[in-house]
Amino acid sequence: MNRITLNADGKITGEQPMNSNPLKYLNQQVELAADFSLRSYFRMLDHYQYIGEINEFFPVIREQYRECPALGCIWENIAYLEFAKTVELIGFPSEPRLEIYHVLRGIKDEKEHKIKSLLLENLLDIPLRLGKLKHIVFGDKVDIFEFETVFTLFELIDGIAWELSFQDGSNFCGIRR
């Protein structure tokens, strides 16, 4: 699988020079620069206009991004953000089904911290890393397996947009409203 790197300035680099239309790279494996953050993610959306049309949540979360301070958007209880995959086998003893989804979570001292209640302005400058694939069998938290995995550009773009749409500051998926 071809690899591309997402840089802190929002630009995508790969084996060939990246043009203004990265859509043909959506299926390529993503690596994140060491200083990549959610702010870098939004810079990428600004730099590559076509990406902004992939997900219906982009207008709302981009507006929230534009309202955030230009620097210092961190939360002291999170060392880094982790974007990961979960594969969960559900339904036993009834009809089993398989769900595959992405999660964005905060990590500090090897402990997971939920970020749903935090505003985007508390997350933008926290480093972002790619996590592992977690495999859960029939909801049994004892039998959780973790594996190295790869993420494509599309998974990262769409998965983060989906996760950010559930932030407390977002009006898009506000069930309580």
PDB file of C-alpha atoms in Angstrom:
ATOM      1  CA  MET A   1       0.000   0.000   0.000  1.00  0.00           C
ATOM      2  CA  ASN A   2       1.338   3.443  -0.891  1.00  0.00           C
ATOM      3  CA  ARG A   3       1.986   5.793   2.008  1.00  0.00           C
ATOM      4  CA  ILE A   4       1.470   9.490   2.416  1.00  0.00           C
ATOM      5  CA  THR A   5       2.454  11.755   5.282  1.00  0.00           C
ATOM      6  CA  LEU A   6       0.245  14.408   6.817  1.00  0.00           C
ATOM      7  CA  ASN A   7       2.329  17.349   8.021  1.00  0.00           C
ATOM      8  CA  ALA A   8       1.703  19.965  10.705  1.00  0.00           C
ATOM      9  CA  ASP A   9       1.234  22.682   8.084  1.00  0.00           C
ATOM     10  CA  GLY A  10      -1.679  20.713   6.602  1.00  0.00           C
ATOM     11  CA  LYS A  11       0.182  19.631   3.480  1.00  0.00           C
ATOM     12  CA  ILE A  12       0.277  16.052   2.294  1.00  0.00           C
ATOM     13  CA  THR A  13       3.529  14.584   1.038  1.00  0.00           C
ATOM     14  CA  GLY A  14       4.171  11.277  -0.660  1.00  0.00           C
ATOM     15  CA  GLU A  15       6.303   9.644  -3.308  1.00  0.00           C
ATOM     16  CA  GLN A  16       4.999  12.108  -5.883  1.00  0.00           C
ATOM     17  CA  PRO A  17       4.358  15.824  -5.363  1.00  0.00           C
ATOM     18  CA  MET A  18       0.828  16.403  -4.064  1.00  0.00           C
ATOM     19  CA  ASN A  19      -1.370  18.648  -6.146  1.00  0.00           C
ATOM     20  CA  SER A  20      -4.410  20.583  -5.025  1.00  0.00           C
ATOM     21  CA  ASN A  21      -6.712  17.578  -5.511  1.00  0.00           C
ATOM     22  CA  PRO A  22      -5.809  14.767  -3.078  1.00  0.00           C
ATOM     23  CA  LEU A  23      -8.906  12.664  -3.817  1.00  0.00           C
ATOM     24  CA  LYS A  24      -6.888  10.033  -5.674  1.00  0.00           C
ATOM     25  CA  TYR A  25      -4.897   9.483  -2.456  1.00  0.00           C
ATOM     26  CA  LEU A  26      -7.905   8.705  -0.249  1.00  0.00           C
ATOM     27  CA  ASN A  27      -7.127   4.973  -0.263  1.00  0.00           C
ATOM     28  CA  GLN A  28      -3.459   5.384   0.669  1.00  0.00           C
ATOM     29  CA  GLN A  29      -1.972   4.575   4.047  1.00  0.00           C
ATOM     30  CA  VAL A  30      -1.517   7.599   6.283  1.00  0.00           C
ATOM     31  CA  GLU A  31       1.428   8.439   8.491  1.00  0.00           C
ATOM     32  CA  LEU A  32       1.316  11.467  10.759  1.00  0.00           C
ATOM     33  CA  ALA A  33       4.232  13.817  11.269  1.00  0.00           C
ATOM     34  CA  ALA A  34       5.383  13.900  14.906  1.00  0.00           C
ATOM     35  CA  ASP A  35       3.942  17.402  15.354  1.00  0.00           C
ATOM     36  CA  PHE A  36       0.581  16.656  13.688  1.00  0.00           C
ATOM     37  CA  SER A  37      -2.470  17.842  15.672  1.00  0.00           C
ATOM     38  CA  LEU A  38      -6.152  18.585  15.131  1.00  0.00           C
ATOM     39  CA  ARG A  39      -5.073  22.075  14.064  1.00  0.00           C
ATOM     40  CA  SER A  40      -3.009  20.382  11.333  1.00  0.00           C
ATOM     41  CA  TYR A  41      -6.131  18.445  10.319  1.00  0.00           C
ATOM     42  CA  PHE A  42      -8.058  21.700   9.839  1.00  0.00           C
ATOM     43  CA  ARG A  43      -5.138  23.250   7.959  1.00  0.00           C
ATOM     44  CA  MET A  44      -5.326  20.257   5.612  1.00  0.00           C
ATOM     45  CA  LEU A  45      -9.049  20.900   5.076  1.00  0.00           C
ATOM     46  CA  ASP A  46      -8.275  24.537   4.259  1.00  0.00           C
ATOM     47  CA  HIS A  47      -5.381  23.672   1.944  1.00  0.00           C
ATOM     48  CA  TYR A  48      -7.197  20.974  -0.055  1.00  0.00           C
ATOM     49  CA  GLN A  49     -10.646  22.325  -0.866  1.00  0.00           C
ATOM     50  CA  TYR A  50     -12.005  19.055  -2.299  1.00  0.00           C
ATOM     51  CA  ILE A  51     -11.582  17.300   1.040  1.00  0.00           C
ATOM     52  CA  GLY A  52     -14.111  19.702   2.527  1.00  0.00           C
ATOM     53  CA  GLU A  53     -16.836  18.119   0.420  1.00  0.00           C
ATOM     54  CA  ILE A  54     -16.368  14.567   1.723  1.00  0.00           C
ATOM     55  CA  ASN A  55     -18.360  14.851   4.927  1.00  0.00           C
ATOM     56  CA  GLU A  56     -21.529  16.763   5.754  1.00  0.00           C
ATOM     57  CA  PHE A  57     -20.182  17.666   9.220  1.00  0.00           C
ATOM     58  CA  PHE A  58     -17.357  19.825   7.826  1.00  0.00           C
ATOM     59  CA  PRO A  59     -19.194  23.169   7.647  1.00  0.00           C
ATOM     60  CA  VAL A  60     -20.132  23.005  11.350  1.00  0.00           C
ATOM     61  CA  ILE A  61     -16.781  21.832  12.697  1.00  0.00           C
ATOM     62  CA  ARG A  62     -14.828  24.202  10.439  1.00  0.00           C
ATOM     63  CA  GLU A  63     -16.858  27.124  11.751  1.00  0.00           C
ATOM     64  CA  GLN A  64     -16.055  26.042  15.316  1.00  0.00           C
ATOM     65  CA  TYR A  65     -12.376  25.813  14.332  1.00  0.00           C
ATOM     66  CA  ARG A  66     -12.377  29.355  12.943  1.00  0.00           C
ATOM     67  CA  GLU A  67     -13.711  30.661  16.272  1.00  0.00           C
ATOM     68  CA  CYS A  68     -10.872  29.061  18.283  1.00  0.00           C
ATOM     69  CA  PRO A  69      -7.738  30.902  19.456  1.00  0.00           C
ATOM     70  CA  ALA A  70      -4.719  30.757  17.141  1.00  0.00           C
ATOM     71  CA  LEU A  71      -2.465  29.135  19.779  1.00  0.00           C
ATOM     72  CA  GLY A  72      -2.492  27.286  23.070  1.00  0.00           C
ATOM     73  CA  CYS A  73      -5.546  25.094  22.555  1.00  0.00           C
ATOM     74  CA  ILE A  74      -4.707  22.243  24.928  1.00  0.00           C
ATOM     75  CA  TRP A  75      -6.185  20.410  27.892  1.00  0.00           C
ATOM     76  CA  GLU A  76      -3.709  19.603  30.661  1.00  0.00           C
ATOM     77  CA  ASN A  77      -5.323  16.218  31.396  1.00  0.00           C
ATOM     78  CA  ILE A  78      -4.482  14.874  27.928  1.00  0.00           C
ATOM     79  CA  ALA A  79      -0.931  14.136  26.728  1.00  0.00           C
ATOM     80  CA  TYR A  80      -2.010  13.193  23.199  1.00  0.00           C
ATOM     81  CA  LEU A  81      -5.065  12.343  21.127  1.00  0.00           C
ATOM     82  CA  GLU A  82      -5.333   8.880  19.633  1.00  0.00           C
ATOM     83  CA  PHE A  83      -7.304   7.952  16.538  1.00  0.00           C
ATOM     84  CA  ALA A  84      -8.012   4.218  16.613  1.00  0.00           C
ATOM     85  CA  LYS A  85     -10.215   1.474  15.134  1.00  0.00           C
ATOM     86  CA  THR A  86     -12.557  -0.919  16.871  1.00  0.00           C
ATOM     87  CA  VAL A  87     -13.958  -4.132  15.441  1.00  0.00           C
ATOM     88  CA  GLU A  88     -16.720  -5.481  17.630  1.00  0.00           C
ATOM     89  CA  LEU A  89     -18.664  -8.698  17.289  1.00  0.00           C
ATOM     90  CA  ILE A  90     -22.094  -8.039  18.845  1.00  0.00           C
ATOM     91  CA  GLY A  91     -25.350  -9.874  19.364  1.00  0.00           C
ATOM     92  CA  PHE A  92     -24.659 -13.225  20.931  1.00  0.00           C
ATOM     93  CA  PRO A  93     -26.836 -15.181  21.754  1.00  0.00           C
ATOM     94  CA  SER A  94     -29.207 -13.413  19.356  1.00  0.00           C
ATOM     95  CA  GLU A  95     -28.333 -12.641  15.731  1.00  0.00           C
ATOM     96  CA  PRO A  96     -24.620 -11.721  15.653  1.00  0.00           C
ATOM     97  CA  ARG A  97     -23.342  -8.711  13.738  1.00  0.00           C
ATOM     98  CA  LEU A  98     -20.004  -7.046  13.182  1.00  0.00           C
ATOM     99  CA  GLU A  99     -19.424  -3.323  13.704  1.00  0.00           C
ATOM    100  CA  ILE A 100     -16.290  -1.476  12.618  1.00  0.00           C
ATOM    101  CA  TYR A 101     -15.820   2.086  13.801  1.00  0.00           C
ATOM    102  CA  HIS A 102     -13.202   4.713  14.608  1.00  0.00           C
ATOM    103  CA  VAL A 103     -12.664   6.507  17.887  1.00  0.00           C
ATOM    104  CA  LEU A 104     -10.864   9.677  18.865  1.00  0.00           C
ATOM    105  CA  ARG A 105      -9.808   9.719  22.503  1.00  0.00           C
ATOM    106  CA  GLY A 106      -7.454  11.477  24.854  1.00  0.00           C
ATOM    107  CA  ILE A 107      -4.563   9.592  26.441  1.00  0.00           C
ATOM    108  CA  LYS A 108      -2.486  10.461  29.493  1.00  0.00           C
ATOM    109  CA  ASP A 109      -0.372   8.085  31.565  1.00  0.00           C
ATOM    110  CA  GLU A 110      -1.630   5.174  29.412  1.00  0.00           C
ATOM    111  CA  LYS A 111      -5.226   5.880  30.511  1.00  0.00           C
ATOM    112  CA  GLU A 112      -8.069   6.762  28.178  1.00  0.00           C
ATOM    113  CA  HIS A 113      -9.918  10.027  28.706  1.00  0.00           C
ATOM    114  CA  LYS A 114     -13.153  10.756  26.890  1.00  0.00           C
ATOM    115  CA  ILE A 115     -13.095  14.023  24.987  1.00  0.00           C
ATOM    116  CA  LYS A 116     -16.787  14.386  24.154  1.00  0.00           C
ATOM    117  CA  SER A 117     -17.374  16.982  26.861  1.00  0.00           C
ATOM    118  CA  LEU A 118     -14.397  19.123  25.800  1.00  0.00           C
ATOM    119  CA  LEU A 119     -14.676  22.002  23.381  1.00  0.00           C
ATOM    120  CA  LEU A 120     -12.601  21.993  20.214  1.00  0.00           C
ATOM    121  CA  GLU A 121     -10.599  24.925  21.600  1.00  0.00           C
ATOM    122  CA  ASN A 122      -9.238  22.535  24.264  1.00  0.00           C
ATOM    123  CA  LEU A 123      -8.016  19.968  21.722  1.00  0.00           C
ATOM    124  CA  LEU A 124      -6.549  21.701  18.677  1.00  0.00           C
ATOM    125  CA  ASP A 125      -2.879  21.810  19.708  1.00  0.00           C
ATOM    126  CA  ILE A 126      -2.629  18.415  21.410  1.00  0.00           C
ATOM    127  CA  PRO A 127      -0.472  15.967  19.388  1.00  0.00           C
ATOM    128  CA  LEU A 128      -2.462  13.402  17.393  1.00  0.00           C
ATOM    129  CA  ARG A 129      -1.287   9.810  16.979  1.00  0.00           C
ATOM    130  CA  LEU A 130      -2.603   6.736  15.239  1.00  0.00           C
ATOM    131  CA  GLY A 131      -3.612   3.909  17.548  1.00  0.00           C
ATOM    132  CA  LYS A 132      -4.187   0.206  17.213  1.00  0.00           C
ATOM    133  CA  LEU A 133      -7.164  -1.862  16.185  1.00  0.00           C
ATOM    134  CA  LYS A 134      -9.121  -3.133  19.154  1.00  0.00           C
ATOM    135  CA  HIS A 135     -11.101  -6.350  18.616  1.00  0.00           C
ATOM    136  CA  ILE A 136     -13.947  -6.991  21.070  1.00  0.00           C
ATOM    137  CA  VAL A 137     -15.804 -10.311  20.992  1.00  0.00           C
ATOM    138  CA  PHE A 138     -19.474 -10.208  22.047  1.00  0.00           C
ATOM    139  CA  GLY A 139     -18.917  -7.275  24.395  1.00  0.00           C
ATOM    140  CA  ASP A 140     -16.605  -9.301  26.618  1.00  0.00           C
ATOM    141  CA  LYS A 141     -14.164  -6.719  27.981  1.00  0.00           C
ATOM    142  CA  VAL A 142     -11.880  -9.572  29.130  1.00  0.00           C
ATOM    143  CA  ASP A 143     -11.347 -10.856  25.601  1.00  0.00           C
ATOM    144  CA  ILE A 144     -10.140  -7.631  23.979  1.00  0.00           C
ATOM    145  CA  PHE A 145      -7.337  -8.049  21.486  1.00  0.00           C
ATOM    146  CA  GLU A 146      -5.214  -5.226  20.103  1.00  0.00           C
ATOM    147  CA  PHE A 147      -3.435  -5.299  16.752  1.00  0.00           C
ATOM    148  CA  GLU A 148      -1.231  -3.040  14.709  1.00  0.00           C
ATOM    149  CA  THR A 149      -3.232  -1.656  11.791  1.00  0.00           C
ATOM    150  CA  VAL A 150      -3.131   0.896   9.001  1.00  0.00           C
ATOM    151  CA  PHE A 151      -5.366   3.881   8.374  1.00  0.00           C
ATOM    152  CA  THR A 152      -6.221   5.353   5.004  1.00  0.00           C
ATOM    153  CA  LEU A 153      -6.531   9.059   4.315  1.00  0.00           C
ATOM    154  CA  PHE A 154     -10.297   8.644   3.927  1.00  0.00           C
ATOM    155  CA  GLU A 155     -10.648   6.853   7.279  1.00  0.00           C
ATOM    156  CA  LEU A 156      -8.763   9.624   9.046  1.00  0.00           C
ATOM    157  CA  ILE A 157     -10.629  12.488   7.372  1.00  0.00           C
ATOM    158  CA  ASP A 158     -14.091  10.997   7.779  1.00  0.00           C
ATOM    159  CA  GLY A 159     -13.505   9.389  11.191  1.00  0.00           C
ATOM    160  CA  ILE A 160     -12.276  12.571  12.839  1.00  0.00           C
ATOM    161  CA  ALA A 161     -15.138  14.584  11.340  1.00  0.00           C
ATOM    162  CA  TRP A 162     -17.620  12.041  12.693  1.00  0.00           C
ATOM    163  CA  GLU A 163     -16.070  12.059  16.174  1.00  0.00           C
ATOM    164  CA  LEU A 164     -15.901  15.872  16.352  1.00  0.00           C
ATOM    165  CA  SER A 165     -19.551  16.131  15.371  1.00  0.00           C
ATOM    166  CA  PHE A 166     -20.431  14.670  18.785  1.00  0.00           C
ATOM    167  CA  GLN A 167     -18.438  17.205  20.828  1.00  0.00           C
ATOM    168  CA  ASP A 168     -20.535  19.086  23.361  1.00  0.00           C
ATOM    169  CA  GLY A 169     -19.849  22.313  21.479  1.00  0.00           C
ATOM    170  CA  SER A 170     -21.256  20.900  18.245  1.00  0.00           C
ATOM    171  CA  ASN A 171     -24.829  21.617  17.234  1.00  0.00           C
ATOM    172  CA  PHE A 172     -24.819  18.958  14.531  1.00  0.00           C
ATOM    173  CA  CYS A 173     -25.397  15.819  16.570  1.00  0.00           C
ATOM    174  CA  GLY A 174     -26.815  17.335  19.716  1.00  0.00           C
ATOM    175  CA  ILE A 175     -29.382  14.772  20.850  1.00  0.00           C
ATOM    176  CA  ARG A 176     -30.327  16.852  23.907  1.00  0.00           C
ATOM    177  CA  ARG A 177     -31.260  19.892  21.818  1.00  0.00           C
TER     178      ARG A 177
END
